[in-house]
Short mmCIF file of C-alpha atoms (C1' of nucleotides) in Angstrom, two decimals:
data_model
loop_
_atom_site.label_atom_id
_atom_site.label_comp_id
_atom_site.label_asym_id
_atom_site.label_seq_id
_atom_site.Cartn_x
_atom_site.Cartn_y
_atom_site.Cartn_z
CA MET I 1 -12.91 -18.00 31.13
CA PRO I 2 -14.35 -14.49 30.76
CA LYS I 3 -17.21 -14.12 28.37
CA ASN I 4 -16.89 -12.24 25.14
CA SER I 5 -18.64 -8.91 24.87
CA PRO I 6 -21.85 -8.94 22.88
CA PHE I 7 -20.04 -6.87 20.27
CA THR I 8 -17.34 -9.53 19.80
CA ASP I 9 -19.83 -12.36 19.55
CA ALA I 10 -21.90 -10.47 17.03
CA ILE I 11 -18.88 -9.76 14.86
CA LEU I 12 -17.80 -13.42 15.00
CA SER I 13 -21.23 -14.62 14.14
CA TRP I 14 -21.55 -12.12 11.27
CA TYR I 15 -18.17 -13.28 9.93
CA ASP I 16 -19.13 -16.94 9.86
CA ARG I 17 -22.11 -16.19 7.63
CA ASN I 18 -20.96 -13.16 5.62
CA GLY I 19 -17.23 -12.90 5.78
CA ARG I 20 -14.71 -13.75 3.08
CA HIS I 21 -13.23 -17.17 3.80
CA ASP I 22 -11.58 -17.95 0.49
CA LEU I 23 -8.78 -15.40 0.21
CA PRO I 24 -5.52 -16.95 -0.96
CA TRP I 25 -3.67 -16.17 2.28
CA GLN I 26 -6.30 -17.82 4.50
CA HIS I 27 -5.69 -21.50 3.71
CA PRO I 28 -3.56 -22.17 5.54
CA ALA I 29 -2.86 -18.91 7.31
CA SER I 30 0.83 -19.63 7.72
CA PRO I 31 2.91 -16.96 9.48
CA TYR I 32 4.67 -16.22 6.18
CA ASP I 33 1.41 -15.84 4.27
CA VAL I 34 -0.11 -13.66 6.96
CA TRP I 35 2.95 -11.43 7.13
CA LEU I 36 3.17 -11.11 3.34
CA SER I 37 -0.53 -10.44 2.88
CA GLU I 38 -0.79 -8.00 5.75
CA THR I 39 2.17 -6.07 4.33
CA MET I 40 0.64 -5.98 0.87
CA LEU I 41 -2.69 -4.91 2.32
CA GLN I 42 -1.30 -1.87 4.01
CA GLN I 43 -3.21 1.02 2.41
CA THR I 44 -4.14 -1.31 -0.41
CA GLN I 45 -7.41 -3.05 -1.15
CA VAL I 46 -7.97 -6.81 -1.22
CA ALA I 47 -8.98 -6.90 -4.85
CA THR I 48 -5.65 -5.30 -5.86
CA VAL I 49 -3.54 -7.54 -3.62
CA ILE I 50 -4.77 -10.96 -4.68
CA ASP I 51 -2.86 -11.25 -7.95
CA TYR I 52 0.30 -9.75 -6.51
CA PHE I 53 0.16 -12.12 -3.56
CA GLN I 54 -0.11 -15.17 -5.75
CA ARG I 55 2.69 -14.10 -8.10
CA PHE I 56 4.91 -13.25 -5.17
CA LYS I 57 4.19 -16.58 -3.45
CA SER I 58 4.95 -18.66 -6.48
CA LYS I 59 8.33 -17.01 -6.89
CA PHE I 60 9.09 -16.72 -3.16
CA PRO I 61 7.12 -19.43 -1.36
CA ASP I 62 8.94 -19.05 1.94
CA ILE I 63 11.34 -17.00 3.99
CA PRO I 64 14.60 -18.61 2.77
CA SER I 65 13.73 -18.03 -0.88
CA LEU I 66 12.82 -14.40 -0.19
CA ALA I 67 15.92 -13.86 1.94
CA GLN I 68 18.19 -15.18 -0.79
CA ALA I 69 16.61 -13.12 -3.57
CA SER I 70 18.09 -9.92 -4.92
CA LEU I 71 16.35 -6.65 -4.21
CA ASP I 72 15.69 -6.31 -7.96
CA GLU I 73 13.81 -9.61 -8.09
CA VAL I 74 11.66 -8.46 -5.18
CA MET I 75 10.97 -5.03 -6.64
CA GLN I 76 10.06 -6.56 -9.97
CA LEU I 77 7.29 -8.53 -8.32
CA TRP I 78 6.11 -5.57 -6.34
CA ALA I 79 6.10 -3.14 -9.28
CA GLY I 80 2.67 -1.57 -9.73
CA LEU I 81 1.52 -2.21 -6.18
CA GLY I 82 2.87 1.06 -4.80
CA TYR I 83 4.48 2.11 -1.52
CA TYR I 84 7.69 0.39 -2.58
CA ARG I 85 9.33 0.79 0.81
CA ARG I 86 7.14 -2.11 1.86
CA ALA I 87 8.96 -4.38 -0.58
CA LYS I 88 12.37 -3.27 0.61
CA HIS I 89 11.37 -3.74 4.24
CA LEU I 90 9.89 -7.13 3.48
CA HIS I 91 13.15 -8.20 1.89
CA GLU I 92 15.25 -6.87 4.81
CA ALA I 93 12.97 -8.46 7.35
CA ALA I 94 13.20 -11.83 5.55
CA LYS I 95 16.98 -11.66 5.78
CA ILE I 96 16.76 -10.92 9.51
CA MET I 97 14.32 -13.77 10.03
CA ALA I 98 16.59 -16.15 8.16
CA LYS I 99 19.58 -15.12 10.22
CA LYS I 100 18.23 -14.38 13.66
CA HIS I 101 14.93 -16.24 13.88
CA SER I 102 15.75 -19.65 12.42
CA GLY I 103 14.06 -18.75 9.16
CA ARG I 104 10.70 -18.21 10.81
CA VAL I 105 8.38 -15.29 11.40
CA PRO I 106 8.89 -14.47 15.09
CA SER I 107 5.95 -14.94 17.42
CA SER I 108 6.47 -12.24 20.01
CA LEU I 109 5.27 -8.63 19.76
CA GLU I 110 8.70 -7.34 20.59
CA ASP I 111 10.52 -9.35 17.96
CA LEU I 112 7.95 -8.59 15.31
CA MET I 113 7.93 -4.85 15.91
CA ALA I 114 11.71 -4.75 15.77
CA LEU I 115 11.47 -5.82 12.11
CA PRO I 116 11.30 -3.21 9.34
CA GLY I 117 7.82 -2.72 7.95
CA ILE I 118 6.01 -4.26 10.88
CA GLY I 119 4.19 -1.85 13.22
CA GLN I 120 1.79 -2.53 16.03
CA SER I 121 -1.19 -3.36 13.91
CA THR I 122 0.60 -5.67 11.47
CA ALA I 123 2.27 -7.36 14.44
CA GLY I 124 -1.13 -7.84 16.06
CA ALA I 125 -2.51 -9.32 12.88
CA ILE I 126 0.34 -11.82 12.61
CA LEU I 127 0.13 -12.79 16.27
CA SER I 128 -3.63 -13.28 16.28
CA ILE I 129 -4.15 -14.76 12.81
CA ALA I 130 -1.03 -16.85 12.47
CA TYR I 131 -0.21 -17.69 16.07
CA GLN I 132 -3.63 -17.58 17.76
CA LYS I 133 -2.34 -15.17 20.33
CA PRO I 134 -5.03 -12.71 21.52
CA CYS I 135 -3.53 -9.48 20.23
CA ALA I 136 -5.42 -6.46 18.99
CA ILE I 137 -5.24 -5.04 15.55
CA LEU I 138 -6.10 -1.49 14.73
CA ASP I 139 -6.18 -0.83 11.05
CA GLY I 140 -8.38 1.56 9.16
CA ASN I 141 -11.33 -0.80 9.18
CA VAL I 142 -11.20 -1.40 12.92
CA LYS I 143 -10.75 2.26 13.67
CA ARG I 144 -13.84 3.12 11.61
CA VAL I 145 -15.99 0.45 13.21
CA LEU I 146 -14.98 1.36 16.74
CA CYS I 147 -15.25 5.10 16.23
CA ARG I 148 -18.79 4.64 14.96
CA HIS I 149 -19.97 2.04 17.39
CA TYR I 150 -18.54 3.68 20.47
CA GLY I 151 -18.94 7.26 19.35
CA ILE I 152 -15.28 8.16 19.52
CA ARG I 153 -14.63 11.67 18.33
CA GLY I 154 -11.41 13.15 17.04
CA TRP I 155 -9.25 12.15 14.11
CA PRO I 156 -8.60 8.40 14.21
CA ASP I 157 -4.86 8.85 14.06
CA SER I 158 -4.47 11.51 16.73
CA THR I 159 -2.67 10.47 19.84
CA LEU I 160 -5.70 11.11 21.99
CA THR I 161 -7.97 8.95 19.86
CA LEU I 162 -5.45 6.13 19.58
CA LYS I 163 -5.22 6.16 23.37
CA GLN I 164 -8.87 5.27 23.44
CA LEU I 165 -8.93 2.95 20.48
CA TRP I 166 -6.10 0.58 21.39
CA PRO I 167 -7.41 -0.38 24.85
CA LEU I 168 -10.88 -0.73 23.38
CA ALA I 169 -9.63 -2.93 20.58
CA GLU I 170 -7.75 -5.06 23.11
CA SER I 171 -10.72 -5.42 25.40
CA LEU I 172 -12.86 -6.65 22.51
CA THR I 173 -10.34 -9.25 21.38
CA PRO I 174 -11.47 -12.72 22.50
CA ASN I 175 -9.03 -15.19 24.02
CA LYS I 176 -10.40 -18.22 22.27
CA ASP I 177 -11.28 -17.10 18.76
CA CYS I 178 -8.77 -14.32 18.36
CA HIS I 179 -7.65 -15.39 14.89
CA ARG I 180 -11.23 -15.54 13.61
CA TYR I 181 -12.03 -12.28 15.30
CA ALA I 182 -9.07 -10.47 13.71
CA GLN I 183 -10.26 -11.46 10.28
CA ALA I 184 -13.85 -10.79 11.22
CA ILE I 185 -13.47 -7.25 12.47
CA MET I 186 -11.43 -6.22 9.42
CA ASP I 187 -13.94 -7.90 7.08
CA PHE I 188 -16.81 -6.31 8.88
CA GLY I 189 -15.32 -2.90 8.25
CA ALA I 190 -14.34 -3.66 4.67
CA VAL I 191 -17.63 -5.26 3.65
CA LEU I 192 -20.42 -3.87 5.83
CA CYS I 193 -19.31 -0.87 7.89
CA THR I 194 -17.74 0.84 4.89
CA ARG I 195 -16.62 4.46 4.78
CA ASN I 196 -19.38 5.45 2.42
CA LYS I 197 -22.91 4.12 2.63
CA PRO I 198 -22.44 1.46 5.24
CA ASN I 199 -25.05 -1.29 5.16
CA CYS I 200 -26.64 -0.47 8.51
CA GLN I 201 -29.77 -2.28 7.41
CA ALA I 202 -27.91 -5.58 7.58
CA CYS I 203 -25.83 -4.71 10.63
CA PRO I 204 -26.18 -7.13 13.56
CA ILE I 205 -25.04 -4.49 16.10
CA GLN I 206 -27.08 -1.62 14.84
CA LYS I 207 -29.01 -1.36 18.12
CA SER I 208 -25.89 -0.64 20.15
CA CYS I 209 -24.16 1.55 17.56
CA TYR I 210 -23.68 5.14 18.70
CA ALA I 211 -23.35 6.49 15.17
CA PHE I 212 -26.50 4.73 13.97
CA LEU I 213 -28.56 5.79 16.97
CA GLN I 214 -27.32 9.37 16.77
CA GLN I 215 -27.64 9.32 12.97
CA CYS I 216 -24.13 10.52 12.44
CA ILE I 217 -22.72 7.56 10.55
CA GLU I 218 -21.27 9.67 7.78
CA GLN I 219 -19.64 11.98 10.28
CA LEU I 220 -17.63 9.22 12.03
CA PRO I 221 -14.80 8.70 12.07
CA GLU I 222 -14.00 12.39 11.80
CA LYS I 223 -11.72 13.18 8.94
CA LYS I 224 -8.80 15.48 8.99
CA PRO I 225 -8.96 18.18 6.33
CA ARG I 226 -6.33 17.70 3.73
CA ALA I 227 -3.92 20.29 2.51
CA LYS I 228 -4.30 21.10 -1.12
CA VAL I 229 -2.33 18.69 -3.23
CA PRO I 230 0.63 20.40 -4.94
CA GLU I 231 1.35 20.11 -8.64
CA LYS I 232 4.70 18.87 -9.89
CA THR I 233 6.22 18.12 -13.24
CA LEU I 234 8.71 15.38 -13.99
CA HIS I 235 10.67 15.19 -17.16
CA PHE I 236 11.93 11.83 -18.43
CA TRP I 237 14.48 11.22 -21.16
CA ILE I 238 13.80 8.17 -23.27
CA LEU I 239 17.00 7.15 -25.04
CA GLN I 240 16.33 4.68 -27.81
CA ARG I 241 18.77 2.85 -30.06
CA ASP I 242 18.19 1.88 -33.67
CA ASN I 243 17.33 -1.63 -32.59
CA GLY I 244 14.60 -0.31 -30.33
CA ASP I 245 16.40 -0.86 -27.04
CA ILE I 246 15.74 1.75 -24.36
CA PHE I 247 17.93 2.98 -21.54
CA LEU I 248 16.86 2.52 -17.91
CA THR I 249 18.57 3.68 -14.74
CA GLN I 250 17.86 2.67 -11.17
CA ARG I 251 16.27 5.31 -8.98
CA PRO I 252 17.90 6.18 -5.68
CA PRO I 253 16.96 4.18 -2.55
CA LEU I 254 14.97 7.04 -1.02
CA GLY I 255 12.07 9.05 -2.36
CA ILE I 256 9.39 8.22 -4.82
CA TRP I 257 9.70 4.95 -6.74
CA ALA I 258 12.79 4.11 -4.67
CA SER I 259 15.01 1.43 -6.18
CA LEU I 260 12.80 0.98 -9.19
CA TRP I 261 14.07 1.33 -12.73
CA ALA I 262 13.04 4.31 -14.77
CA PHE I 263 14.16 6.63 -17.59
CA PRO I 264 16.68 9.27 -16.63
CA GLU I 265 14.78 12.11 -15.00
CA GLY I 266 15.42 15.83 -14.79
CA GLU I 267 18.62 17.08 -16.34
CA PRO I 268 19.50 15.67 -19.79
CA PRO I 269 21.62 12.55 -19.30
CA MET I 270 24.19 13.63 -21.91
CA SER I 271 25.90 16.86 -22.80
CA ASN I 272 25.71 16.50 -26.59
CA LEU I 273 21.94 16.29 -26.70
CA ALA I 274 21.81 18.66 -29.67
CA GLU I 275 23.41 16.04 -31.88
CA TYR I 276 20.44 13.71 -31.68
CA HIS I 277 17.00 13.68 -33.20
CA LYS I 278 14.43 14.32 -30.52
CA GLN I 279 10.69 13.93 -30.25
CA THR I 280 8.45 15.34 -27.49
CA LEU I 281 5.80 12.91 -26.29
CA SER I 282 2.42 14.11 -25.12
CA PRO I 283 2.42 14.84 -21.42
CA PHE I 284 -0.02 13.06 -19.11
CA LEU I 285 -1.17 13.32 -15.53
CA HIS I 286 -0.23 10.84 -12.84
CA LEU I 287 -2.12 11.21 -9.60
CA LEU I 288 -0.63 10.35 -6.23
CA THR I 289 -2.00 10.87 -2.77
CA HIS I 290 0.24 13.84 -2.14
CA PHE I 291 0.97 15.17 -5.64
CA ARG I 292 -0.48 15.84 -8.98
CA LEU I 293 2.34 14.83 -11.29
CA THR I 294 2.56 15.97 -14.87
CA ILE I 295 4.76 13.53 -16.71
CA LYS I 296 6.66 14.88 -19.66
CA ALA I 297 9.01 12.88 -21.78
CA THR I 298 11.43 13.42 -24.66
CA LEU I 299 12.30 10.56 -26.94
CA VAL I 300 15.92 10.73 -28.05
CA HIS I 301 16.95 8.64 -31.03
CA ILE I 302 20.47 7.55 -30.28
CA GLY I 303 21.22 5.90 -33.58
CA LYS I 304 24.45 3.94 -33.83
CA GLN I 305 26.73 6.55 -32.27
CA ASN I 306 29.11 6.07 -29.43
CA LEU I 307 27.07 5.91 -26.26
CA ALA I 308 29.87 6.74 -23.87
CA GLU I 309 28.57 10.18 -23.18
CA ILE I 310 25.64 9.08 -21.07
CA LYS I 311 26.37 10.32 -17.58
CA LEU I 312 24.39 7.73 -15.73
CA ALA I 313 24.80 4.06 -14.97
CA GLY I 314 22.07 1.98 -16.40
CA THR I 315 20.99 -0.81 -18.70
CA TRP I 316 19.66 -1.21 -22.23
CA CYS I 317 16.72 -3.48 -22.84
CA ALA I 318 13.97 -4.23 -25.29
CA PRO I 319 10.80 -2.33 -24.38
CA HIS I 320 8.58 -5.40 -24.15
CA THR I 321 10.90 -7.30 -21.84
CA VAL I 322 11.37 -4.51 -19.33
CA GLY I 323 8.59 -5.40 -16.91
CA LYS I 324 9.55 -9.08 -16.92
CA THR I 325 12.93 -8.48 -15.41
CA LEU I 326 12.94 -5.08 -13.79
CA GLY I 327 10.63 -3.24 -11.45
CA VAL I 328 9.29 -0.13 -13.14
CA PRO I 329 6.75 2.37 -11.85
CA LYS I 330 3.42 2.80 -13.57
CA PRO I 331 4.17 5.99 -15.48
CA ILE I 332 7.22 4.33 -17.03
CA THR I 333 5.12 1.34 -18.06
CA LYS I 334 2.70 3.77 -19.66
CA LEU I 335 5.45 5.59 -21.54
CA ILE I 336 6.89 2.34 -22.82
CA THR I 337 3.55 1.26 -24.26
CA GLN I 338 3.38 4.58 -26.07
CA LEU I 339 6.65 4.02 -27.93
"C1'" DG S 1 2.89 15.64 15.34
"C1'" DA S 2 3.52 16.12 10.51
"C1'" DT S 3 5.11 14.38 6.36
"C1'" DG S 4 6.38 11.14 2.62
"C1'" DC S 5 5.25 7.24 0.28
"C1'" DG S 6 1.59 4.61 -5.24
"C1'" DT S 7 -2.07 2.97 -7.35
"C1'" DG S 8 -6.73 2.06 -8.82
"C1'" DG S 9 -11.54 2.32 -8.03
"C1'" DA S 10 -15.69 4.62 -6.54
"C1'" DA S 11 -18.80 8.45 -6.42
"C1'" DT D 1 -13.24 15.87 -14.16
"C1'" DT D 2 -12.19 15.97 -9.48
"C1'" DT D 3 -11.93 14.24 -5.02
"C1'" DC D 4 -11.33 10.88 -1.85
"C1'" DC D 5 -9.04 7.26 0.12
"C1'" DA D 6 -7.95 1.56 1.12
"C1'" DA D 7 -5.94 -4.23 5.87
"C1'" DG D 8 0.27 1.64 7.90
"C1'" DC D 9 4.88 2.47 8.74
"C1'" DA D 10 9.10 5.14 9.16
"C1'" DT D 11 11.31 9.33 9.90
#
DNA sequence: GATGCGTGGAA
DNA sequence: TTTCCAAGCAT
């Protein structure tokens, strides 16, 4: 049995004393829980995920229940968490698992990576944490820790850098405690070796850390300069009946807020708009990673007239019940509260 | 390789 | 206020 590297042992030891051991997906770390949590945690912080994970689990405790659900039920539970493709992929993958994998999360790298929404790092997390197979993970935390400790230059997502990081991550993964190590290295990055102001003072591997010794902690990992974020404006049409009900339509399966329910956007949803009383709501800003969205909205009072002229398919519902049954993006939630 | 995809929190 | 970006993946 080959010995662990000093790095690996130090991370494991740090984790036992300082790591988070009480996250809702850790006891027990069933394959389903690990898969679900790892998916929710993609580009999303632990504090945000906890509530979503628990709500999702209580509605869909296992693969069969998720596989049998409608996409709308899944999206409703995911609404607000962002990156909605994850929810669609999760649902699709559950159906595949139910049909082709006896209702279980597969336990081979090949089978896992063939599923939608599971890439190499998520597959590695499932294999190591849920199945105790010594597979490497390489998420943002691990990349940051390794780039600093081993002085790896270049953008962490460039092909050249990944070619160094993956073998390194694999060589550091222990055979015996791989499931603890996977949690440990991610926690270490999330809690101690943070992007800003890492706690080097308390770091057990400070003495072998390239970035600490070279005093370039803030410079590693190198960050790619971002293009300036473009501005965009979206215009929503809020159709409201006398009884207060509002009209929602499902967004297309591709693009932003895919498959979620929202007010008609863009062109007016009816040709006889002039016949109705309208009210312009105050615009507000909605920030995304790749856009600065100005959200504008016009409230159209429909009254009791014939509604047949609405061009879109959709549904009428009471404003306060919307979020309980349909998945709606944040800006729509905000508009509804303003009515 | 570059781009699209959400949201909330921190500085 | 603005900027940055957090347990990535798919196209």
